[in-house]
Amino acid sequence: MASLFIRLHPRDSVVVAIEDLAPGAALSEIGVVCKDAIPLGHKVAIKAIAVGEPVRKFDQIIGFATKAIAPGEHVHVHNMGMGEDFDRTFEIGSGVHPSDVLPESQRATFQGIVRPNGQVATRNYIGVLTTVNCSATAARLVADQFRGPALEAFPNVDGVVALTHSLGCGGVQEGDGMDILRRTIGGYANHPNFGAVVIIGLGCENNQLSRLLEVQGLEVSDTLQPLIIQDVGGTAATVKEAVARIKAILPKVNDVHRQTVSASHITVGLQCGASDGYSGITANPALGAAVDLLVKNGGTAVLSETPEIYGAEHLLARRAIDGATARKLVERIEWWEAYTARTGDEMNNNPSPGNKKGGLTTILEKSLGAVAKAGTTNLIDVVKYAEPVKSHGLVFMDTPGYDPVSATGQVAGGANVICFTTGRGSVFGCKPAPSLKLATNTPLFNRMRDDMDINCGPIATGEATIEEIGKAIFEAILATASGKQTKSEELGVGADEFAPWQIGAVM
C-alpha cells in the first residue's frame, strides 16, 4: 500500500500528508492515527509536542508549539507560531566544497543568439520601455501596432513588447528609489533578449531620459532610440514616430540565427510563488538539482526574495565562498528587519493566505523550502536589486518576495530564463525572458495544464526521484533557451508583469 505521508528526516516531529486524510486515518508505518482532518500538503504531529517546544521539519525548526500538540493532530496556525527566538548557527563557509565545473568541451549546449557584443540571447524581442507612468499609454499603443500579422515577414522576431510601470515621478530625483528604477530600465535596455529598444519619456518627469542614459551608460544607436513626447509633439506624434523607427529596424533585428553555444551563457532566475506544503519537498529541491547541473555546466542561477529566505539565511551563509560574501547576505537581512520595523510590520507577515491554505504555517517553514531552489552549490556573490550579475555560479540578489517585482530585478540583472515553482498555481510570465512553470503536485498540474510546464508531483508519490525531475528541468531549460516556447509564452503572458521595486516616499 502506498504511504499516506512523507517524512523528511528521522528527527522531524511532523510528517506531510500526500492526500487528504480523514480523522481516524492510520499512518501505520509510524503507529500514528490522525485525530483531525489533515488536508493534502499539511502537517500532522507524530510525537507529543509541549507548549513552547520547537516543531521540526527538514530537521530544522519551523516554529514553536503555542498549544500542547498530541500525536495525530493537525499542526498549523492554530497551534504553532514563530516563537520569540530561533536558532540560526551561521558557521560561515562550513558548507563550501570544491567546484566541479566541467571543462568547456564537456559542457551541455543550447541554440542561442549571439549578439555583436558577445552576449547570448534566448529570445529576440523589440522592447518599448518607459521612463515614467506618463508615457505608458504611448508605449502600449506602439506595441499594439505590431500585433497579429504585422510581424509575419519577420519570423525571427519574437514580438514587440511594451514594458510599462507606475514610477518615474512624484518622488526624489536622486536616491535609492531612483537608482533602483534606473538600474532596472538600464538592465532591460541592455538585455540580450532585446534586439532593439525604444525608450519613451514624457519630458518633465524626475526620471529624465537624458539622466537615465548618462547614469546607465546607454548609447543612442539604431538599436537604442529615445523619444520624448513633449519634444516630438504629443502622444499621437510619438506613437507614429516610434512605429516608424521600429519598422525601419525590423529587418536588422530579424537578421539573426541560432547557433550552438555553451550552457555557461544561461542565467536562470529562481522563483517560487503561490507555494504550498509540497514546495520544499518536490519542485524546489528538484529545481535545486537542476541548478547544480547548470552550475556544473558553467551556467548561473540567481536566488532572490530576501524576505522568503528569512530564517534560512544561515544555511546559505554556510555555503558562502568567503566571509565578505556571507556578510553581504546578512546585511541585506538586517536591512529588511529595519525596513519592516519602520513601517510597523515584521518579517513573519509572510506566508500569504494562499500559502497557509496550502500547508505553510510560518516564514521559517516557507524559507527552508524556498532555499532548496538553490541546490547545493557554493554561494559566490550577493548583489543588490537589478544589479548586473557578472559571476558564474549561484548568486543571491536582494529583492522583495513579491514575485513580479523579484523576477523583474532578476531579468534586469541578466537572467535570460526564469524557473518558477508553484503549488497553488501561478500564471506568471516575464518578457523578454521565457518563464518555465514547475507544479509541486500532480492535482495542480492536471488542473492547470495550460499553464504548467513540468510536473514535480511524482516525487511525492515515489514515482520519480528529485534527481530525475531535476535532470528533466535542466533539459527543459536548455530546450527553452534554444527557442521552445513555454506555456506562459503560448498564452502571451509576460508584459504586464513588469514591476520595478518601489521604495522611498511618494510625494
XYZ file of C-alpha atoms in Angstrom:
507
model
C 0.000 0.000 0.000
C 1.311 3.445 -0.879
C 2.249 5.660 2.043
C -0.116 8.436 3.055
C 2.635 10.808 4.144
C 6.199 11.989 3.626
C 8.697 12.020 6.496
C 11.560 14.291 5.523
C 14.005 13.446 8.331
C 14.087 10.889 11.183
C 14.328 13.688 13.772
C 11.270 15.555 12.483
C 8.255 15.882 14.779
C 5.792 16.203 11.870
C 5.114 14.474 8.570
C 3.355 15.850 5.489
C 0.123 14.381 4.108
C 0.255 13.432 0.446
C -3.536 13.192 0.194
C -6.472 14.465 2.217
C -6.587 12.413 5.429
C -9.777 11.888 7.438
C -9.880 11.582 11.232
C -9.005 8.015 12.093
C -6.659 7.540 9.124
C -3.847 5.248 10.218
C -0.248 6.138 9.452
C 0.675 2.535 10.026
C 4.393 2.792 9.301
C 4.876 5.040 12.338
C 1.959 3.900 14.503
C 0.060 7.200 14.459
C -3.685 7.691 13.948
C -4.938 11.045 12.698
C -7.113 12.821 15.284
C -8.052 15.617 12.867
C -8.753 16.035 9.177
C -5.387 16.732 7.542
C -5.556 18.438 4.114
C -3.119 17.464 1.366
C 0.247 19.157 1.913
C -0.404 19.893 5.592
C 1.456 18.641 8.670
C 0.448 16.030 11.219
C 2.274 15.562 14.517
C 3.934 12.181 15.020
C 5.004 12.802 18.627
C 3.798 14.821 21.576
C 4.990 18.438 21.381
C 4.780 20.540 24.541
C 3.876 24.230 24.654
C 6.921 26.260 23.618
C 8.741 23.230 22.205
C 10.248 23.535 18.716
C 8.461 21.871 15.818
C 10.903 20.261 13.412
C 10.605 19.674 9.650
C 13.551 19.221 7.239
C 15.432 18.558 10.553
C 15.125 22.320 11.120
C 12.989 24.405 13.464
C 9.936 25.711 11.598
C 8.171 27.190 14.631
C 7.116 26.574 18.219
C 4.016 24.962 19.670
C 1.577 27.552 21.019
C -0.557 24.748 22.499
C 0.219 21.203 23.583
C 0.073 19.017 20.466
C -0.691 15.306 20.604
C 0.399 12.698 18.045
C -2.045 12.615 15.139
C -3.137 16.260 15.468
C -3.079 18.776 12.636
C -0.139 21.190 13.082
C -0.837 24.627 11.652
C -1.567 28.251 12.573
C -3.952 27.264 15.399
C -1.214 25.577 17.432
C 2.171 26.700 16.034
C 3.832 30.103 15.700
C 7.201 31.775 15.211
C 8.158 31.979 18.867
C 10.403 34.609 20.388
C 13.690 33.253 19.096
C 15.034 30.506 16.894
C 18.451 29.008 16.401
C 20.463 30.224 13.409
C 24.024 28.971 13.707
C 25.854 30.505 10.755
C 29.121 28.531 10.569
C 30.174 30.671 7.607
C 31.862 28.673 4.865
C 31.361 25.308 6.547
C 29.354 24.015 3.584
C 31.725 25.192 0.842
C 33.009 22.395 -1.366
C 35.406 22.283 -4.314
C 33.932 23.390 -7.619
C 33.303 20.596 -10.140
C 32.582 22.767 -13.204
C 33.067 20.769 -16.373
C 35.682 21.764 -18.952
C 34.260 23.826 -21.820
C 34.467 20.898 -24.239
C 32.268 18.720 -21.993
C 29.543 21.225 -21.156
C 25.944 20.975 -22.319
C 24.959 23.274 -25.171
C 21.898 25.078 -26.493
C 20.930 27.017 -29.593
C 21.399 30.680 -28.693
C 21.517 34.017 -30.482
C 24.973 35.577 -30.211
C 24.866 39.379 -30.129
C 27.651 41.576 -31.588
C 28.889 42.370 -28.054
C 29.220 38.669 -27.204
C 26.080 38.394 -25.075
C 23.862 35.409 -25.828
C 20.091 35.719 -26.118
C 17.401 33.104 -25.626
C 14.743 35.298 -27.314
C 14.696 38.125 -29.873
C 12.235 40.859 -28.915
C 11.996 44.573 -29.597
C 11.301 46.468 -26.373
C 9.330 49.668 -25.829
C 10.417 50.954 -22.403
C 9.211 53.975 -20.439
C 10.858 56.435 -18.087
C 7.620 57.287 -16.291
C 3.991 56.289 -15.912
C 3.006 59.249 -18.097
C 4.453 57.572 -21.209
C 2.891 54.156 -20.523
C -0.077 54.579 -22.848
C 2.115 55.748 -25.717
C 4.315 52.673 -25.290
C 1.339 50.318 -25.316
C -0.089 51.997 -28.420
C 3.236 51.445 -30.178
C 3.342 47.754 -29.286
C -0.297 47.337 -30.378
C 0.712 48.241 -33.931
C 2.777 45.060 -34.144
C 0.192 42.502 -33.049
C -1.387 39.877 -35.277
C 0.078 39.532 -38.794
C 2.259 42.671 -38.532
C 5.435 40.608 -37.977
C 4.748 37.766 -40.408
C 7.570 38.954 -42.678
C 9.983 38.840 -39.726
C 9.840 35.274 -38.371
C 12.975 35.666 -36.240
C 11.440 38.486 -34.191
C 9.540 37.158 -31.158
C 7.452 40.294 -30.769
C 7.337 43.962 -29.857
C 6.636 44.276 -26.143
C 5.771 47.371 -24.096
C 7.051 47.240 -20.506
C 5.359 49.992 -18.525
C 5.319 50.942 -14.837
C 3.825 53.465 -12.408
C 7.067 55.116 -11.271
C 9.444 57.820 -12.526
C 7.994 60.905 -10.859
C 6.351 62.038 -7.637
C 9.461 61.316 -5.560
C 13.026 62.496 -5.149
C 15.122 62.977 -8.274
C 18.117 61.131 -6.839
C 18.420 58.463 -4.174
C 17.837 54.747 -3.649
C 14.389 54.668 -5.257
C 15.512 56.406 -8.432
C 18.731 54.367 -8.530
C 16.698 51.157 -8.477
C 14.363 52.339 -11.243
C 17.238 53.440 -13.453
C 19.140 50.192 -12.864
C 16.027 48.250 -13.803
C 15.335 50.156 -17.010
C 19.035 50.109 -17.907
C 19.225 46.374 -17.309
C 16.300 45.750 -19.641
C 17.669 48.135 -22.272
C 20.932 46.179 -22.229
C 19.306 42.749 -22.034
C 20.457 40.380 -24.791
C 16.879 39.220 -25.371
C 16.102 42.645 -26.837
C 17.389 43.071 -30.374
C 16.398 46.735 -30.240
C 14.821 49.130 -27.746
C 12.843 52.364 -27.926
C 12.646 54.333 -24.660
C 9.781 56.809 -24.365
C 9.744 59.664 -21.848
C 7.305 62.491 -21.244
C 9.825 65.301 -20.798
C 9.171 66.859 -17.376
C 9.472 63.793 -15.132
C 12.009 63.304 -12.343
C 13.451 60.345 -14.220
C 14.799 62.462 -17.069
C 15.651 60.395 -20.124
C 18.999 62.134 -20.593
C 19.983 61.399 -16.978
C 18.879 57.770 -17.358
C 21.082 57.346 -20.430
C 24.015 59.010 -18.681
C 23.825 57.050 -15.412
C 23.301 53.703 -17.120
C 25.884 54.285 -19.843
C 23.298 53.771 -22.589
C 24.436 54.932 -26.012
C 21.918 56.076 -28.618
C 22.108 53.983 -31.800
C 19.836 52.459 -34.392
C 19.022 49.703 -31.850
C 18.520 52.030 -28.861
C 16.402 55.069 -29.625
C 14.976 57.616 -27.138
C 11.829 59.663 -27.740
C 10.358 62.462 -25.599
C 6.622 63.070 -26.037
C 6.766 66.797 -25.295
C 9.566 67.303 -27.843
C 8.078 65.146 -30.604
C 4.716 66.899 -30.415
C 2.370 64.788 -28.301
C 1.190 61.235 -27.888
C -0.047 60.568 -31.425
C 3.095 62.033 -32.995
C 5.307 59.996 -30.661
C 3.479 56.764 -31.426
C 3.769 57.433 -35.169
C 7.494 58.175 -34.867
C 8.217 55.141 -32.671
C 6.338 52.832 -35.030
C 8.290 54.212 -37.986
C 11.608 53.682 -36.224
C 10.737 50.123 -35.247
C 9.650 49.320 -38.818
C 12.973 50.664 -40.044
C 14.995 48.480 -37.669
C 12.903 45.291 -38.061
C 14.974 43.839 -40.938
C 18.160 44.181 -38.890
C 16.595 42.644 -35.763
C 15.216 39.809 -37.884
C 18.660 39.100 -39.375
C 19.770 36.632 -36.690
C 20.230 32.904 -36.458
C 20.650 30.497 -33.608
C 23.936 28.664 -33.139
C 25.390 26.121 -30.766
C 26.744 27.748 -27.608
C 27.736 26.585 -24.135
C 25.229 26.350 -21.281
C 27.554 28.762 -19.489
C 25.609 31.517 -21.279
C 22.396 30.658 -19.418
C 21.416 32.682 -16.357
C 18.307 31.336 -14.630
C 16.223 33.408 -12.235
C 14.815 31.162 -9.485
C 11.279 31.976 -8.369
C 8.591 30.375 -6.237
C 5.089 31.733 -5.823
C 1.690 30.553 -4.660
C 3.667 27.990 -2.675
C 2.236 25.091 -0.689
C 3.352 22.361 1.686
C 4.868 20.428 -1.207
C 7.057 23.269 -2.482
C 10.006 22.457 -0.225
C 9.576 18.724 -0.839
C 9.176 18.348 -4.608
C 9.567 21.279 -7.015
C 12.062 23.386 -5.054
C 14.537 20.545 -4.387
C 14.126 19.347 -7.985
C 14.882 22.854 -9.249
C 17.871 22.823 -6.889
C 19.095 19.638 -8.560
C 18.742 21.365 -11.942
C 20.704 24.350 -10.592
C 23.538 22.043 -9.567
C 23.619 20.671 -13.119
C 23.522 24.170 -14.605
C 26.391 25.394 -12.426
C 28.356 22.225 -13.209
C 27.988 23.165 -16.873
C 29.270 26.691 -16.291
C 25.908 28.450 -16.001
C 24.477 30.845 -13.429
C 21.464 30.765 -11.115
C 20.052 33.783 -9.274
C 18.247 33.145 -5.999
C 16.226 36.093 -4.680
C 13.259 37.067 -2.483
C 15.121 38.121 0.676
C 12.042 38.064 2.972
C 11.487 34.463 1.887
C 14.907 33.210 2.938
C 14.424 34.751 6.401
C 15.170 32.058 8.952
C 17.189 30.054 6.445
C 19.883 32.610 5.605
C 22.313 30.757 7.891
C 22.146 27.765 5.555
C 23.171 29.969 2.614
C 25.912 31.629 4.684
C 27.442 28.210 5.281
C 27.839 27.917 1.506
C 29.312 31.412 1.020
C 32.766 31.278 -0.543
C 34.150 33.806 1.939
C 33.217 35.937 4.930
C 32.661 39.055 2.839
C 30.017 37.299 0.724
C 28.269 35.960 3.822
C 28.360 39.387 5.427
C 26.697 40.971 2.377
C 23.877 38.455 2.742
C 23.433 39.143 6.459
C 23.474 42.894 5.817
C 20.540 42.541 3.446
C 18.594 40.582 6.105
C 19.362 43.298 8.656
C 18.238 45.969 6.179
C 14.919 44.187 5.754
C 14.415 43.819 9.516
C 14.906 47.578 9.902
C 12.790 48.361 6.818
C 9.797 46.355 8.039
C 10.160 47.715 11.578
C 9.923 51.300 10.274
C 6.537 50.546 8.769
C 5.253 48.711 11.842
C 5.490 45.308 10.187
C 7.569 42.216 10.828
C 9.281 39.620 8.687
C 6.667 36.994 9.604
C 3.836 38.827 7.816
C 4.525 36.035 5.302
C 3.262 33.337 4.395
C 0.279 34.599 2.420
C -3.283 33.293 2.898
C -2.817 31.015 -0.111
C 0.454 29.667 1.304
C -1.304 28.866 4.585
C -4.186 27.171 2.817
C -1.566 25.035 1.062
C 0.000 23.963 4.369
C 2.738 26.512 5.117
C 2.497 27.944 8.626
C 5.461 30.266 9.310
C 8.068 32.122 7.297
C 10.656 29.721 8.754
C 8.931 26.767 7.114
C 8.449 28.652 3.847
C 12.058 29.873 3.777
C 13.574 26.468 4.473
C 11.677 25.132 1.480
C 12.441 28.162 -0.666
C 16.238 27.940 -0.337
C 16.059 24.396 -1.702
C 15.740 26.018 -5.152
C 19.436 26.935 -4.857
C 20.649 23.339 -4.809
C 23.894 22.542 -3.021
C 26.378 24.680 -4.921
C 28.562 27.397 -3.355
C 27.223 30.941 -2.949
C 29.686 33.094 -4.883
C 28.178 36.593 -4.750
C 25.409 38.799 -3.330
C 24.126 41.720 -5.416
C 21.578 44.471 -4.960
C 18.284 44.657 -6.790
C 18.664 44.831 -10.594
C 22.476 44.949 -10.414
C 24.239 43.153 -13.279
C 25.090 39.553 -12.415
C 28.667 39.097 -13.584
C 29.742 35.900 -11.795
C 29.116 32.339 -12.899
C 27.587 30.020 -10.310
C 25.000 30.685 -7.587
C 24.330 34.383 -6.920
C 21.876 35.909 -4.452
C 20.037 39.087 -5.480
C 18.291 41.172 -2.816
C 14.643 41.554 -3.846
C 11.207 41.624 -2.226
C 9.302 38.353 -2.031
C 6.561 39.630 -4.360
C 7.149 37.556 -7.486
C 6.705 40.159 -10.284
C 8.993 42.639 -8.517
C 11.565 39.961 -7.733
C 11.649 38.490 -11.232
C 11.832 41.968 -12.771
C 15.035 42.559 -10.789
C 16.472 39.214 -11.890
C 15.825 39.895 -15.576
C 17.300 43.395 -15.202
C 20.372 41.692 -13.753
C 20.690 39.474 -16.832
C 18.515 36.383 -16.274
C 17.570 35.009 -19.699
C 15.353 32.177 -18.382
C 13.030 32.097 -15.339
C 12.118 28.887 -13.478
C 9.048 29.370 -11.293
C 7.806 26.724 -8.834
C 4.207 26.880 -7.675
C 1.914 24.784 -5.509
C -1.325 26.743 -5.674
C -0.980 27.738 -9.340
C 0.796 30.818 -10.662
C 0.319 32.020 -14.252
C 3.403 34.227 -14.276
C 5.406 35.276 -17.336
C 8.327 37.684 -17.619
C 9.087 39.010 -21.101
C 11.655 39.187 -22.586
C 12.813 36.128 -20.578
C 10.825 32.895 -21.022
C 9.301 31.523 -17.808
C 9.028 27.797 -17.049
C 6.306 26.846 -14.543
C 7.009 23.883 -12.230
C 3.996 22.354 -10.439
C 4.684 20.974 -6.958
C 1.857 18.414 -7.074
C 0.049 16.336 -9.669
C -3.508 17.586 -8.947
C -2.356 21.141 -9.697
C -0.565 20.043 -12.867
C -3.680 18.239 -14.106
C -5.969 21.134 -13.171
C -3.850 23.834 -14.865
C -2.201 22.021 -17.773
C -2.351 25.124 -19.985
C -0.119 26.984 -17.508
C 2.204 24.329 -16.061
C 5.305 23.175 -17.946
C 6.660 20.445 -15.653
C 5.007 18.199 -13.059
C 7.151 17.604 -9.962
C 4.331 15.760 -8.168
C 5.703 12.258 -8.921
C 8.443 12.936 -6.363
C 5.828 12.969 -3.589
C 4.344 9.639 -4.625
C 7.686 7.929 -5.145
C 7.207 7.589 -8.903
C 10.292 9.718 -9.605
C 13.322 10.954 -7.704
C 14.419 14.522 -7.117
C 17.434 13.829 -9.343
C 15.277 12.507 -12.192
C 12.945 15.511 -12.178
C 15.948 17.822 -11.731
C 17.513 16.402 -14.887
C 14.210 16.908 -16.738
C 14.109 20.541 -15.585
C 17.694 21.107 -16.739
C 16.859 19.652 -20.152
C 13.753 21.857 -20.312
C 15.919 24.909 -19.542
C 18.191 24.020 -22.464
C 15.222 23.478 -24.780
C 13.587 26.741 -23.682
C 16.844 28.651 -24.126
C 17.007 27.153 -27.625
C 13.647 28.662 -28.566
C 10.983 26.196 -27.415
C 8.003 28.176 -26.180
C 6.812 27.851 -22.590
C 3.143 27.673 -21.618
C 3.110 31.308 -20.485
C 4.592 32.362 -23.842
C 1.936 30.415 -25.726
C -0.682 32.313 -23.710
C 1.008 35.667 -24.312
C 1.715 36.299 -20.618
C 4.688 38.429 -19.605
C 4.370 42.126 -20.486
C 2.020 43.382 -17.767
C 4.068 41.583 -15.097
C 6.968 44.047 -15.406
C 7.172 45.626 -11.927
C 10.243 47.573 -10.734
C 10.699 47.745 -6.954
C 9.321 50.956 -5.462
C 10.951 52.188 -2.255
C 11.022 55.628 -0.721
C 8.376 58.281 -0.261
C 5.859 59.139 -2.963
C 5.293 62.875 -2.670
